[in-house]
């Protein structure tokens, strides 16, 4: 049986990144935004002016973690505080700022944001996902 599952498009990735970067500007911080498809492959990486170069890889890894674990990295960050050994799981980066895009129960991709304080990264990622207009179908 063949199942059709939703996938993020390049246009969706650009919409998410633009919204996240605008939120970073509003918050007065500089970030990198990475948007990955459902397989964890890069659709878009955009670095805001002044964002640290190291944040490129961190943003990608946050998005990858959100795809692979099918949950927001903020949930993993809180779980890792209770059980620090979780952070040793390969491909896990338990820092706030990675959110999967879930449509009809399927992970269509994810956004990762890095470069600011964790709660600011998370706020930017949330705005990025919200820009897709999916209401409660993602997170």
mmCIF file of C-alpha atoms in Angstrom:
data_model
loop_
_atom_site.group_PDB
_atom_site.id
_atom_site.type_symbol
_atom_site.label_atom_id
_atom_site.label_comp_id
_atom_site.label_asym_id
_atom_site.label_seq_id
_atom_site.Cartn_x
_atom_site.Cartn_y
_atom_site.Cartn_z
ATOM 1 C CA UNK A 1 0.000 0.000 0.000
ATOM 2 C CA UNK A 2 1.211 3.486 -0.829
ATOM 3 C CA UNK A 3 0.537 6.333 1.532
ATOM 4 C CA UNK A 4 0.730 9.979 0.571
ATOM 5 C CA UNK A 5 2.133 12.106 3.361
ATOM 6 C CA UNK A 6 2.429 15.886 3.562
ATOM 7 C CA UNK A 7 5.824 17.451 2.874
ATOM 8 C CA UNK A 8 7.042 20.971 3.426
ATOM 9 C CA UNK A 9 7.754 22.886 0.229
ATOM 10 C CA UNK A 10 10.418 25.446 -0.480
ATOM 11 C CA UNK A 11 7.733 28.116 -0.348
ATOM 12 C CA UNK A 12 6.604 26.910 3.098
ATOM 13 C CA UNK A 13 10.226 26.921 4.278
ATOM 14 C CA UNK A 14 10.681 30.511 3.099
ATOM 15 C CA UNK A 15 7.432 31.559 4.809
ATOM 16 C CA UNK A 16 8.563 29.978 8.080
ATOM 17 C CA UNK A 17 12.048 31.489 7.910
ATOM 18 C CA UNK A 18 10.784 34.973 7.104
ATOM 19 C CA UNK A 19 8.348 34.899 10.031
ATOM 20 C CA UNK A 20 10.993 33.560 12.436
ATOM 21 C CA UNK A 21 13.561 36.158 11.360
ATOM 22 C CA UNK A 22 10.993 38.946 11.673
ATOM 23 C CA UNK A 23 10.239 37.776 15.213
ATOM 24 C CA UNK A 24 13.963 37.790 16.011
ATOM 25 C CA UNK A 25 14.162 41.376 14.766
ATOM 26 C CA UNK A 26 11.153 42.283 16.919
ATOM 27 C CA UNK A 27 12.862 40.686 19.947
ATOM 28 C CA UNK A 28 16.134 42.453 19.158
ATOM 29 C CA UNK A 29 18.177 39.320 18.575
ATOM 30 C CA UNK A 30 19.982 37.661 15.659
ATOM 31 C CA UNK A 31 19.308 34.037 14.776
ATOM 32 C CA UNK A 32 19.815 31.330 12.207
ATOM 33 C CA UNK A 33 16.766 29.479 10.899
ATOM 34 C CA UNK A 34 16.982 25.978 9.443
ATOM 35 C CA UNK A 35 13.986 24.239 7.881
ATOM 36 C CA UNK A 36 14.216 20.525 7.125
ATOM 37 C CA UNK A 37 11.924 18.144 5.277
ATOM 38 C CA UNK A 38 10.391 15.017 6.792
ATOM 39 C CA UNK A 39 13.560 13.040 6.110
ATOM 40 C CA UNK A 40 15.729 15.537 7.961
ATOM 41 C CA UNK A 41 17.197 17.061 4.791
ATOM 42 C CA UNK A 42 17.798 20.790 4.495
ATOM 43 C CA UNK A 43 15.214 22.832 2.632
ATOM 44 C CA UNK A 44 16.525 26.203 3.763
ATOM 45 C CA UNK A 45 19.097 27.731 6.086
ATOM 46 C CA UNK A 46 19.085 31.468 6.590
ATOM 47 C CA UNK A 47 21.404 33.416 8.862
ATOM 48 C CA UNK A 48 20.224 36.738 10.193
ATOM 49 C CA UNK A 49 22.653 39.646 10.290
ATOM 50 C CA UNK A 50 24.962 39.265 13.266
ATOM 51 C CA UNK A 51 23.955 35.689 14.129
ATOM 52 C CA UNK A 52 26.917 33.574 15.263
ATOM 53 C CA UNK A 53 28.245 31.250 12.536
ATOM 54 C CA UNK A 54 28.158 28.296 14.972
ATOM 55 C CA UNK A 55 24.388 28.730 15.156
ATOM 56 C CA UNK A 56 24.065 27.398 11.605
ATOM 57 C CA UNK A 57 24.830 23.858 12.741
ATOM 58 C CA UNK A 58 22.935 24.216 16.022
ATOM 59 C CA UNK A 59 19.767 25.356 14.211
ATOM 60 C CA UNK A 60 20.062 22.429 11.787
ATOM 61 C CA UNK A 61 20.539 19.976 14.645
ATOM 62 C CA UNK A 62 17.537 21.368 16.544
ATOM 63 C CA UNK A 63 15.348 20.865 13.466
ATOM 64 C CA UNK A 64 16.819 17.398 12.910
ATOM 65 C CA UNK A 65 16.081 16.451 16.520
ATOM 66 C CA UNK A 66 12.484 17.656 16.142
ATOM 67 C CA UNK A 67 12.052 15.510 13.004
ATOM 68 C CA UNK A 68 13.723 12.399 14.383
ATOM 69 C CA UNK A 69 11.984 12.444 17.759
ATOM 70 C CA UNK A 70 8.690 13.814 16.390
ATOM 71 C CA UNK A 71 8.426 16.410 19.138
ATOM 72 C CA UNK A 72 9.536 19.887 20.049
ATOM 73 C CA UNK A 73 13.048 20.075 21.417
ATOM 74 C CA UNK A 74 11.699 22.082 24.351
ATOM 75 C CA UNK A 75 10.002 18.870 25.563
ATOM 76 C CA UNK A 76 13.309 17.024 25.260
ATOM 77 C CA UNK A 77 15.138 19.856 27.044
ATOM 78 C CA UNK A 78 12.801 19.569 30.022
ATOM 79 C CA UNK A 79 13.068 15.757 30.013
ATOM 80 C CA UNK A 80 16.883 15.968 29.885
ATOM 81 C CA UNK A 81 16.871 18.137 33.007
ATOM 82 C CA UNK A 82 15.155 15.294 34.837
ATOM 83 C CA UNK A 83 17.277 12.594 33.170
ATOM 84 C CA UNK A 84 20.615 13.989 31.895
ATOM 85 C CA UNK A 85 21.535 10.707 30.207
ATOM 86 C CA UNK A 86 18.935 11.516 27.516
ATOM 87 C CA UNK A 87 21.333 14.081 26.104
ATOM 88 C CA UNK A 88 23.747 11.268 25.215
ATOM 89 C CA UNK A 89 21.306 9.728 22.721
ATOM 90 C CA UNK A 90 22.745 10.107 19.200
ATOM 91 C CA UNK A 91 21.112 12.816 17.072
ATOM 92 C CA UNK A 92 19.482 14.467 20.087
ATOM 93 C CA UNK A 93 20.063 18.125 20.806
ATOM 94 C CA UNK A 94 17.830 18.918 23.786
ATOM 95 C CA UNK A 95 17.793 22.718 23.520
ATOM 96 C CA UNK A 96 14.694 24.834 22.953
ATOM 97 C CA UNK A 97 14.124 26.079 19.411
ATOM 98 C CA UNK A 98 13.281 23.003 17.317
ATOM 99 C CA UNK A 99 9.662 22.266 16.381
ATOM 100 C CA UNK A 100 8.285 19.609 14.045
ATOM 101 C CA UNK A 101 5.541 20.526 11.617
ATOM 102 C CA UNK A 102 2.879 17.871 12.057
ATOM 103 C CA UNK A 103 0.046 17.646 9.557
ATOM 104 C CA UNK A 104 -2.657 14.997 9.918
ATOM 105 C CA UNK A 105 -0.431 13.016 12.269
ATOM 106 C CA UNK A 106 2.582 13.031 9.942
ATOM 107 C CA UNK A 107 5.821 14.953 10.425
ATOM 108 C CA UNK A 108 6.107 17.106 7.303
ATOM 109 C CA UNK A 109 9.391 18.681 8.406
ATOM 110 C CA UNK A 110 10.729 20.925 11.139
ATOM 111 C CA UNK A 111 12.168 24.314 11.950
ATOM 112 C CA UNK A 112 15.221 24.938 14.100
ATOM 113 C CA UNK A 113 16.267 28.348 15.397
ATOM 114 C CA UNK A 114 19.522 29.205 17.153
ATOM 115 C CA UNK A 115 21.579 32.233 18.055
ATOM 116 C CA UNK A 116 19.649 33.887 20.869
ATOM 117 C CA UNK A 117 18.578 32.800 24.341
ATOM 118 C CA UNK A 118 16.743 29.475 24.259
ATOM 119 C CA UNK A 119 13.356 31.007 25.034
ATOM 120 C CA UNK A 120 13.889 33.518 22.202
ATOM 121 C CA UNK A 121 14.878 30.730 19.809
ATOM 122 C CA UNK A 122 11.696 28.904 20.800
ATOM 123 C CA UNK A 123 9.530 32.008 20.321
ATOM 124 C CA UNK A 124 10.959 32.538 16.834
ATOM 125 C CA UNK A 125 10.413 28.881 15.908
ATOM 126 C CA UNK A 126 6.818 29.013 17.162
ATOM 127 C CA UNK A 127 6.131 32.094 15.037
ATOM 128 C CA UNK A 128 7.715 30.329 12.056
ATOM 129 C CA UNK A 129 5.399 27.339 12.391
ATOM 130 C CA UNK A 130 2.393 29.575 13.069
ATOM 131 C CA UNK A 131 3.068 31.389 9.769
ATOM 132 C CA UNK A 132 1.953 28.233 7.957
ATOM 133 C CA UNK A 133 -1.579 28.757 9.299
ATOM 134 C CA UNK A 134 -1.959 25.180 10.515
ATOM 135 C CA UNK A 135 -3.705 26.174 13.754
ATOM 136 C CA UNK A 136 -3.384 23.299 16.244
ATOM 137 C CA UNK A 137 -2.148 20.759 13.721
ATOM 138 C CA UNK A 138 1.529 21.345 14.491
ATOM 139 C CA UNK A 139 3.955 21.398 17.450
#
